[in-house]
Amino acid sequence: MKIYFESYGCTLQKSESSLYLNKLLKDENNQIVNSPEEADLSLIGTCVVIKHTEDRMVKRISSLSKVSGNVQVLGCLATVNGNTIESGNVQVLKPREFRSFYEGDLDGIEIKSDIYDGIPINQGCTGSCNFCISHIARGKLLSRGIDKIVNQVNMELDRNIKEIRISSLDTAAYGKDIGTDLAELVNRISSIDRDFYLRVGMLEPRNTYDILDKLVDAYRHDRVFKFLHLPVQSAENNVLSAMNREYTIEEAEAVWQKFHDAFPDMSIATDIILGYYNDSRAGFEKTMKFLEKYNPDIINVTRFSPRPYTKDYNKTPLNSNLLKEWSNEIISLHREQMEKKLDSYLGREEKVLITEKGKNGTMVGRDINYRPVVLKGNYEKYSEIKCTIVSHGSNYLIGE
C-alpha cells in the first residue's frame, strides 16, 4: 500500500501521528509516497486549537479526499469532530484507538521513516481550562511507564538520533497517575550512558510549580537542553482565574525565576492569549510588564477563540482591532528585547549540535540553551561543532 502523510499542530500531535505512520510501515508491503494523487491511503494529523486552524484542517481533508483513494484522520479533529467529517472515503482514528497507544501499542514500534517528531510520554492532562478544547479531545491523564519510555529512547539512540524530544499536552503532569513525576523521568533518561541531548516539551505552570525544586535539579544534567516552554497566557490574576488556569501569576513567576537563576542563559518560550472576554487594557499592561521583565526568547501570541464543548464557547472575544494593536505592541517589545539579547552573544564560543539543513547552503544547530545557530557549510547531522558567534538574525545566532 502506498501511503501519503502530512501532519499539523503541536509536537505531541505530530509525534503521535508519525508513530502511527511507522506502525503501518511495519508491513513491508507499505511504503511512503510524495503526493496524495499516487497514494492508496492519505494520513493527516490534525489540530483544532483555534477555529481558524480547524477550518484549515477540514478544507485540507476535503482536498485530500478528492485525489486520494482513502483518507484517515488522526489527532484532535478526529477525537472532537470525527462524526462530522467521517464519510465516503474519509475515516477517523477513534479516541479509544488513540489512547491505546499509551496502554502498550507504542512499545516496540520500529521507526522506518525519516518522519519522526519525538516521544509522547503521556496522554491528556490534569487541567480543565475553560477555553481549551485540547483537554476535551485528549481526555484524562494517562502516563506511560518510565521503563517503556526509556526503552523507546534507546531505540532512537540505536538509530543515531541525538536530539531526544519528549512531549505531551503538559509534560509537567507526567506521572501523577502512576506515582512518579517528570523530574524522575528526566533523571532516568539523562542517566543513559550514551551520546545525546534531551529536550523537554511544554510544561504548564501549575504542575511545574508542584515539582519545581526537583525539576530544576534534573535540568542540571549536561545532557538536558536548557529550554523551558512555560505558557503563562496572561499576567492578570482575574483573567487566569476566569480561565481556570489553577495558578496565580506569582506562582508562574516563581517557576520562571527559579529556572532563570539556575540557568541564566536558558531559552524560555511562553504563550499569551489576547482578547479573553474579561481582559482589559490594565490586564494587558500587566502582561506587557511581565514580558518586559522576564524577556522570553519565544512568545506565541494567539487571540481568544471560543471553541465548542468548552465552558467559554458562548463568551465574546474583545474587539479585533484592539487586539491587533496589542499584538503589535508585543511584537515590537519582543523584537527590541531579542536584538539586545542576541547582541550579547557576539564573540562567544559555542558548541552546537547540528540538527537540520538550513537555507542557501547552511546548516542549523542548537547550543545547550536550545538557541538556533546557523552555520555555512555541509556538516553531518548530529555532529557537534565548535564555533564563534559573529552575527544574528531576528531570532537566531550566526556562527563561524
CSV table of C-alpha atoms in Angstrom, one decimal:
chain,number,residue,atom,x,y,z
A,1,MET,CA,0.0,0.0,0.0
A,2,LYS,CA,1.2,3.5,-0.9
A,3,ILE,CA,0.9,6.0,1.9
A,4,TYR,CA,1.0,9.8,1.8
A,5,PHE,CA,1.5,11.6,5.1
A,6,GLU,CA,1.2,15.1,6.5
A,7,SER,CA,0.7,16.5,10.0
A,8,TYR,CA,-0.1,19.7,11.7
A,9,GLY,CA,-0.3,21.1,15.2
A,10,CYS,CA,1.7,20.7,18.4
A,11,THR,CA,4.8,18.4,18.9
A,12,LEU,CA,2.6,15.9,20.7
A,13,GLN,CA,0.2,15.5,17.9
A,14,LYS,CA,3.0,15.3,15.3
A,15,SER,CA,4.9,12.7,17.4
A,16,GLU,CA,1.8,10.5,17.8
A,17,SER,CA,0.8,10.7,14.1
A,18,SER,CA,4.3,9.9,13.0
A,19,LEU,CA,4.4,6.9,15.3
A,20,TYR,CA,1.1,5.7,13.9
A,21,LEU,CA,2.6,6.0,10.4
A,22,ASN,CA,5.6,4.0,11.4
A,23,LYS,CA,3.3,1.4,12.9
A,24,LEU,CA,1.8,0.9,9.4
A,25,LEU,CA,5.2,0.7,7.9
A,26,LYS,CA,5.9,-2.5,9.9
A,27,ASP,CA,4.2,-4.1,7.0
A,28,GLU,CA,6.9,-4.3,4.3
A,29,ASN,CA,4.3,-4.0,1.6
A,30,ASN,CA,3.6,-0.4,2.7
A,31,GLN,CA,5.7,2.5,1.6
A,32,ILE,CA,5.6,6.3,1.7
A,33,VAL,CA,4.9,8.3,-1.4
A,34,ASN,CA,5.4,12.0,-2.1
A,35,SER,CA,1.9,13.0,-3.3
A,36,PRO,CA,-1.7,12.1,-2.4
A,37,GLU,CA,-2.5,11.6,-6.0
A,38,GLU,CA,-0.4,8.4,-6.1
A,39,ALA,CA,-1.4,7.2,-2.6
A,40,ASP,CA,-3.8,4.3,-1.7
A,41,LEU,CA,-4.0,5.9,1.8
A,42,SER,CA,-3.5,9.6,2.9
A,43,LEU,CA,-2.9,10.1,6.6
A,44,ILE,CA,-3.4,13.6,8.0
A,45,GLY,CA,-2.6,14.6,11.6
A,46,THR,CA,-4.9,17.4,12.7
A,47,CYS,CA,-5.2,20.3,15.2
A,48,VAL,CA,-8.3,22.2,16.4
A,49,VAL,CA,-6.8,24.6,18.9
A,50,ILE,CA,-8.5,27.6,17.3
A,51,LYS,CA,-11.4,27.9,14.9
A,52,HIS,CA,-9.2,29.2,12.0
A,53,THR,CA,-7.0,26.1,12.3
A,54,GLU,CA,-9.9,23.7,12.4
A,55,ASP,CA,-11.3,25.3,9.2
A,56,ARG,CA,-8.0,24.8,7.5
A,57,MET,CA,-8.0,21.1,8.6
A,58,VAL,CA,-11.5,20.5,7.2
A,59,LYS,CA,-10.6,22.2,3.9
A,60,ARG,CA,-7.4,20.1,3.6
A,61,ILE,CA,-9.2,16.8,4.4
A,62,SER,CA,-11.7,17.7,1.7
A,63,SER,CA,-8.9,18.3,-0.8
A,64,LEU,CA,-7.2,15.0,0.0
A,65,SER,CA,-10.4,13.1,-0.3
A,66,LYS,CA,-10.8,14.2,-3.9
A,67,VAL,CA,-7.4,12.9,-5.1
A,68,SER,CA,-6.6,10.0,-2.7
A,69,GLY,CA,-8.3,6.6,-2.6
A,70,ASN,CA,-8.7,6.7,1.1
A,71,VAL,CA,-8.1,9.4,3.8
A,72,GLN,CA,-7.5,8.6,7.5
A,73,VAL,CA,-7.7,11.5,10.0
A,74,LEU,CA,-5.6,11.5,13.2
A,75,GLY,CA,-5.2,14.0,16.0
A,76,CYS,CA,-7.6,16.3,17.8
A,77,LEU,CA,-10.0,16.9,15.0
A,78,ALA,CA,-10.6,13.2,14.8
A,79,THR,CA,-11.5,13.0,18.5
A,80,VAL,CA,-13.6,16.2,18.8
A,81,ASN,CA,-15.5,16.3,15.5
A,82,GLY,CA,-14.8,12.9,14.0
A,83,ASN,CA,-18.5,12.2,13.4
A,84,THR,CA,-19.0,15.3,11.2
A,85,ILE,CA,-16.1,14.6,8.9
A,86,GLU,CA,-16.3,10.8,8.5
A,87,SER,CA,-18.0,10.0,5.2
A,88,GLY,CA,-17.3,8.3,1.9
A,89,ASN,CA,-13.5,7.6,1.7
A,90,VAL,CA,-12.7,9.7,4.9
A,91,GLN,CA,-12.2,7.7,8.1
A,92,VAL,CA,-11.1,8.8,11.6
A,93,LEU,CA,-9.0,7.2,14.2
A,94,LYS,CA,-11.3,6.9,17.1
A,95,PRO,CA,-10.4,8.1,20.6
A,96,ARG,CA,-10.2,4.6,22.1
A,97,GLU,CA,-7.8,3.5,19.4
A,98,PHE,CA,-5.7,6.7,20.0
A,99,ARG,CA,-5.4,6.1,23.8
A,100,SER,CA,-4.5,2.5,23.3
A,101,PHE,CA,-1.1,3.8,22.1
A,102,TYR,CA,-0.4,4.7,25.7
A,103,GLU,CA,-1.5,1.3,27.0
A,104,GLY,CA,1.1,-0.6,25.1
A,105,ASP,CA,0.8,-0.1,21.4
A,106,LEU,CA,3.7,2.4,21.4
A,107,ASP,CA,6.1,-0.2,22.7
A,108,GLY,CA,8.4,-1.7,20.2
A,109,ILE,CA,7.4,0.4,17.2
A,110,GLU,CA,10.4,0.4,14.9
A,111,ILE,CA,10.9,3.7,13.2
A,112,LYS,CA,11.2,3.0,9.4
A,113,SER,CA,10.9,6.5,8.1
A,114,ASP,CA,12.6,9.9,8.5
A,115,ILE,CA,9.3,11.3,9.7
A,116,TYR,CA,9.6,11.3,13.4
A,117,ASP,CA,8.8,14.1,15.8
A,118,GLY,CA,9.6,12.8,19.3
A,119,ILE,CA,8.4,10.6,22.1
A,120,PRO,CA,5.0,11.1,23.6
A,121,ILE,CA,5.1,10.5,27.4
A,122,ASN,CA,1.5,11.0,28.5
A,123,GLN,CA,-1.9,11.4,27.0
A,124,GLY,CA,-4.4,14.0,28.3
A,125,CYS,CA,-3.7,16.4,31.2
A,126,THR,CA,-4.8,17.3,34.7
A,127,GLY,CA,-6.2,20.7,33.9
A,128,SER,CA,-9.7,21.8,32.9
A,129,CYS,CA,-9.1,25.3,31.4
A,130,ASN,CA,-12.4,26.9,30.4
A,131,PHE,CA,-11.1,27.9,26.9
A,132,CYS,CA,-9.2,24.8,26.0
A,133,ILE,CA,-10.6,22.1,23.6
A,134,SER,CA,-7.4,20.0,23.7
A,135,HIS,CA,-8.1,18.5,27.2
A,136,ILE,CA,-11.5,17.5,25.9
A,137,ALA,CA,-10.0,15.9,22.8
A,138,ARG,CA,-7.3,14.1,24.8
A,139,GLY,CA,-9.1,13.1,28.0
A,140,LYS,CA,-7.8,12.4,31.4
A,141,LEU,CA,-4.1,11.9,32.2
A,142,LEU,CA,-2.7,8.6,31.1
A,143,SER,CA,1.1,8.3,31.6
A,144,ARG,CA,3.4,5.7,30.1
A,145,GLY,CA,5.7,3.8,32.4
A,146,ILE,CA,9.3,5.2,32.8
A,147,ASP,CA,10.8,1.9,31.6
A,148,LYS,CA,8.8,1.9,28.4
A,149,ILE,CA,9.8,5.5,27.7
A,150,VAL,CA,13.5,4.7,28.4
A,151,ASN,CA,13.3,1.7,26.1
A,152,GLN,CA,12.0,3.9,23.3
A,153,VAL,CA,14.8,6.4,23.9
A,154,ASN,CA,17.3,3.6,23.5
A,155,MET,CA,15.6,2.6,20.3
A,156,GLU,CA,16.0,6.1,19.0
A,157,LEU,CA,19.6,6.2,20.1
A,158,ASP,CA,20.2,3.0,18.2
A,159,ARG,CA,19.1,4.9,15.1
A,160,ASN,CA,21.7,7.5,15.8
A,161,ILE,CA,19.1,10.1,16.8
A,162,LYS,CA,20.9,12.5,19.2
A,163,GLU,CA,18.2,15.0,19.9
A,164,ILE,CA,15.7,13.2,22.1
A,165,ARG,CA,12.4,15.1,22.5
A,166,ILE,CA,9.7,14.2,25.0
A,167,SER,CA,6.3,15.7,24.6
A,168,SER,CA,2.7,15.9,25.8
A,169,LEU,CA,-0.1,18.4,26.4
A,170,ASP,CA,1.7,19.1,29.7
A,171,THR,CA,5.0,17.2,30.4
A,172,ALA,CA,4.9,18.5,34.0
A,173,ALA,CA,1.8,16.4,34.6
A,174,TYR,CA,3.7,13.3,33.7
A,175,GLY,CA,3.4,10.5,36.3
A,176,LYS,CA,0.8,12.0,38.6
A,177,ASP,CA,-1.4,9.0,37.8
A,178,ILE,CA,1.3,6.3,38.2
A,179,GLY,CA,3.1,7.5,41.3
A,180,THR,CA,6.1,9.2,39.7
A,181,ASP,CA,6.9,12.6,38.2
A,182,LEU,CA,8.7,14.4,35.3
A,183,ALA,CA,11.9,15.0,37.3
A,184,GLU,CA,12.3,11.3,37.9
A,185,LEU,CA,11.8,10.6,34.2
A,186,VAL,CA,14.3,13.3,33.2
A,187,ASN,CA,16.8,11.8,35.6
A,188,ARG,CA,16.3,8.3,34.2
A,189,ILE,CA,16.7,9.4,30.6
A,190,SER,CA,19.7,11.5,31.4
A,191,SER,CA,21.4,8.6,33.2
A,192,ILE,CA,21.6,6.6,29.9
A,193,ASP,CA,25.3,6.5,29.2
A,194,ARG,CA,25.2,7.4,25.6
A,195,ASP,CA,25.8,10.5,23.4
A,196,PHE,CA,22.6,12.6,23.1
A,197,TYR,CA,20.7,15.6,24.3
A,198,LEU,CA,17.2,15.8,25.8
A,199,ARG,CA,14.6,18.4,25.1
A,200,VAL,CA,11.6,18.6,27.4
A,201,GLY,CA,8.4,19.8,25.9
A,202,MET,CA,5.8,22.2,27.2
A,203,LEU,CA,5.2,22.4,30.9
A,204,GLU,CA,2.1,24.0,32.5
A,205,PRO,CA,2.9,26.4,35.4
A,206,ARG,CA,0.6,24.7,37.9
A,207,ASN,CA,2.2,21.2,37.7
A,208,THR,CA,5.7,22.7,37.3
A,209,TYR,CA,5.3,24.7,40.5
A,210,ASP,CA,4.5,21.5,42.4
A,211,ILE,CA,7.8,19.8,41.4
A,212,LEU,CA,9.9,22.9,40.9
A,213,ASP,CA,13.0,22.2,43.0
A,214,LYS,CA,13.2,18.5,41.8
A,215,LEU,CA,12.8,19.5,38.2
A,216,VAL,CA,15.4,22.3,38.3
A,217,ASP,CA,17.9,19.8,39.8
A,218,ALA,CA,17.0,17.3,37.0
A,219,TYR,CA,17.7,20.0,34.4
A,220,ARG,CA,21.3,20.4,35.7
A,221,HIS,CA,22.4,17.3,33.8
A,222,ASP,CA,24.8,18.1,30.9
A,223,ARG,CA,22.5,16.1,28.6
A,224,VAL,CA,19.4,18.3,29.1
A,225,PHE,CA,18.9,21.3,26.9
A,226,LYS,CA,18.3,24.4,29.0
A,227,PHE,CA,15.0,25.1,27.3
A,228,LEU,CA,11.7,25.8,29.1
A,229,HIS,CA,8.3,26.3,27.4
A,230,LEU,CA,6.0,27.7,30.1
A,231,PRO,CA,2.7,29.0,28.7
A,232,VAL,CA,1.7,31.9,31.1
A,233,GLN,CA,-1.3,33.1,28.9
A,234,SER,CA,-1.8,36.3,31.0
A,235,ALA,CA,-0.2,38.2,33.9
A,236,GLU,CA,-3.6,39.3,35.2
A,237,ASN,CA,-4.9,37.0,38.0
A,238,ASN,CA,-8.5,37.8,37.3
A,239,VAL,CA,-8.0,36.6,33.8
A,240,LEU,CA,-6.2,33.4,34.9
A,241,SER,CA,-9.0,32.7,37.4
A,242,ALA,CA,-11.7,33.1,34.8
A,243,MET,CA,-9.6,30.8,32.5
A,244,ASN,CA,-9.4,28.3,35.4
A,245,ARG,CA,-5.7,28.0,34.9
A,246,GLU,CA,-5.2,26.9,38.6
A,247,TYR,CA,-2.2,29.1,39.3
A,248,THR,CA,-1.5,32.7,40.1
A,249,ILE,CA,0.9,34.9,38.1
A,250,GLU,CA,3.1,35.0,41.2
A,251,GLU,CA,3.4,31.2,41.1
A,252,ALA,CA,4.3,31.3,37.4
A,253,GLU,CA,6.9,34.0,38.1
A,254,ALA,CA,8.4,31.7,40.8
A,255,VAL,CA,8.9,29.0,38.3
A,256,TRP,CA,10.4,31.3,35.7
A,257,GLN,CA,12.7,32.9,38.3
A,258,LYS,CA,13.9,29.6,39.7
A,259,PHE,CA,14.9,28.3,36.3
A,260,HIS,CA,16.4,31.6,35.3
A,261,ASP,CA,18.5,31.8,38.5
A,262,ALA,CA,19.8,28.3,37.9
A,263,PHE,CA,20.4,28.7,34.1
A,264,PRO,CA,20.8,32.5,33.3
A,265,ASP,CA,21.3,31.9,29.5
A,266,MET,CA,18.5,29.3,29.1
A,267,SER,CA,15.9,29.8,26.3
A,268,ILE,CA,12.4,30.3,27.6
A,269,ALA,CA,9.2,30.3,25.5
A,270,THR,CA,5.7,31.3,26.6
A,271,ASP,CA,2.2,31.6,25.2
A,272,ILE,CA,-0.1,34.6,25.5
A,273,ILE,CA,-3.8,34.7,24.8
A,274,LEU,CA,-5.1,38.1,23.8
A,275,GLY,CA,-8.8,39.2,23.9
A,276,TYR,CA,-10.0,36.9,26.6
A,277,TYR,CA,-13.6,38.1,27.4
A,278,ASN,CA,-12.8,39.6,30.9
A,279,ASP,CA,-9.4,41.1,29.9
A,280,SER,CA,-8.8,44.8,29.9
A,281,ARG,CA,-6.1,47.4,29.0
A,282,ALA,CA,-5.0,47.3,32.6
A,283,GLY,CA,-4.6,43.5,32.4
A,284,PHE,CA,-2.8,43.7,29.2
A,285,GLU,CA,-0.4,46.2,30.7
A,286,LYS,CA,0.4,43.7,33.5
A,287,THR,CA,1.2,41.1,30.8
A,288,MET,CA,3.5,43.6,29.0
A,289,LYS,CA,5.3,44.3,32.2
A,290,PHE,CA,5.8,40.6,32.8
A,291,LEU,CA,7.2,40.1,29.3
A,292,GLU,CA,9.5,43.2,29.7
A,293,LYS,CA,10.8,41.9,33.0
A,294,TYR,CA,11.4,38.2,32.0
A,295,ASN,CA,12.3,38.7,28.3
A,296,PRO,CA,11.3,35.4,26.8
A,297,ASP,CA,13.0,34.1,23.7
A,298,ILE,CA,9.8,33.0,22.1
A,299,ILE,CA,6.3,34.5,22.5
A,300,ASN,CA,3.5,32.6,20.9
A,301,VAL,CA,0.5,35.0,20.7
A,302,THR,CA,-3.0,33.8,19.9
A,303,ARG,CA,-6.3,35.5,20.1
A,304,PHE,CA,-9.1,34.1,22.2
A,305,SER,CA,-11.1,31.7,20.1
A,306,PRO,CA,-14.2,30.2,21.7
A,307,ARG,CA,-14.3,26.5,21.0
A,308,PRO,CA,-17.3,24.1,21.0
A,309,TYR,CA,-17.7,21.8,24.0
A,310,THR,CA,-15.8,24.3,26.3
A,311,LYS,CA,-17.2,26.4,29.1
A,312,ASP,CA,-16.1,29.6,27.2
A,313,TYR,CA,-17.9,28.7,24.0
A,314,ASN,CA,-20.6,31.4,24.4
A,315,LYS,CA,-18.1,34.1,25.5
A,316,THR,CA,-17.3,37.0,23.2
A,317,PRO,CA,-13.7,38.0,22.5
A,318,LEU,CA,-12.6,41.6,22.7
A,319,ASN,CA,-12.6,43.9,19.7
A,320,SER,CA,-10.3,42.6,16.9
A,321,ASN,CA,-8.9,46.0,16.1
A,322,LEU,CA,-7.9,46.4,19.7
A,323,LEU,CA,-6.2,43.0,19.7
A,324,LYS,CA,-4.3,43.9,16.6
A,325,GLU,CA,-2.9,46.9,18.5
A,326,TRP,CA,-2.0,44.8,21.5
A,327,SER,CA,-0.4,42.1,19.3
A,328,ASN,CA,1.8,44.8,17.6
A,329,GLU,CA,2.9,46.1,20.9
A,330,ILE,CA,4.1,42.7,22.0
A,331,ILE,CA,5.8,42.1,18.7
A,332,SER,CA,7.6,45.5,18.9
A,333,LEU,CA,8.7,44.8,22.5
A,334,HIS,CA,9.9,41.3,21.7
A,335,ARG,CA,11.9,42.5,18.6
A,336,GLU,CA,13.7,45.1,20.7
A,337,GLN,CA,14.4,42.7,23.5
A,338,MET,CA,15.8,40.0,21.2
A,339,GLU,CA,18.1,42.4,19.4
A,340,LYS,CA,19.7,43.2,22.7
A,341,LYS,CA,19.8,39.6,23.9
A,342,LEU,CA,21.3,38.2,20.7
A,343,ASP,CA,23.9,41.1,20.6
A,344,SER,CA,25.2,39.8,23.9
A,345,TYR,CA,26.2,36.6,22.2
A,346,LEU,CA,28.6,38.2,19.7
A,347,GLY,CA,32.1,36.9,20.1
A,348,ARG,CA,31.1,34.0,22.3
A,349,GLU,CA,32.3,30.5,21.6
A,350,GLU,CA,29.5,27.9,21.4
A,351,LYS,CA,29.3,24.1,21.0
A,352,VAL,CA,26.5,23.4,18.6
A,353,LEU,CA,24.6,20.1,17.8
A,354,ILE,CA,23.7,20.1,14.1
A,355,THR,CA,20.0,19.2,13.8
A,356,GLU,CA,18.9,20.1,10.3
A,357,LYS,CA,19.6,21.7,6.9
A,358,GLY,CA,19.1,25.4,6.6
A,359,LYS,CA,18.7,27.7,3.6
A,360,ASN,CA,21.2,28.7,1.0
A,361,GLY,CA,23.9,26.1,1.8
A,362,THR,CA,23.7,26.4,5.6
A,363,MET,CA,23.1,24.0,8.5
A,364,VAL,CA,21.2,24.7,11.7
A,365,GLY,CA,22.2,23.6,15.1
A,366,ARG,CA,21.3,24.1,18.7
A,367,ASP,CA,23.5,25.2,21.6
A,368,ILE,CA,23.0,23.9,25.1
A,369,ASN,CA,20.3,26.5,25.6
A,370,TYR,CA,18.4,25.3,22.5
A,371,ARG,CA,19.1,28.5,20.8
A,372,PRO,CA,19.3,28.0,17.0
A,373,VAL,CA,22.7,28.7,15.4
A,374,VAL,CA,23.1,28.9,11.6
A,375,LEU,CA,26.5,27.8,10.1
A,376,LYS,CA,27.6,27.9,6.5
A,377,GLY,CA,28.8,24.6,5.1
A,378,ASN,CA,27.6,21.0,4.9
A,379,TYR,CA,28.0,19.3,8.2
A,380,GLU,CA,26.8,15.8,9.2
A,381,LYS,CA,23.6,15.8,11.0
A,382,TYR,CA,24.1,15.4,14.8
A,383,SER,CA,27.7,16.3,14.6
A,384,GLU,CA,28.9,18.7,17.3
A,385,ILE,CA,30.7,21.8,16.0
A,386,LYS,CA,32.6,24.5,18.0
A,387,CYS,CA,32.0,28.0,16.6
A,388,THR,CA,32.3,31.6,17.3
A,389,ILE,CA,29.1,33.7,17.2
A,390,VAL,CA,29.6,36.5,14.6
A,391,SER,CA,26.1,37.8,13.9
A,392,HIS,CA,22.5,37.1,14.4
A,393,GLY,CA,19.0,37.3,12.7
A,394,SER,CA,15.8,38.3,14.5
A,395,ASN,CA,15.6,35.0,16.5
A,396,TYR,CA,18.7,33.0,15.7
A,397,LEU,CA,22.5,33.2,16.0
A,398,ILE,CA,25.0,33.0,13.2
A,399,GLY,CA,28.3,31.2,13.8
A,400,GLU,CA,31.6,30.5,12.1
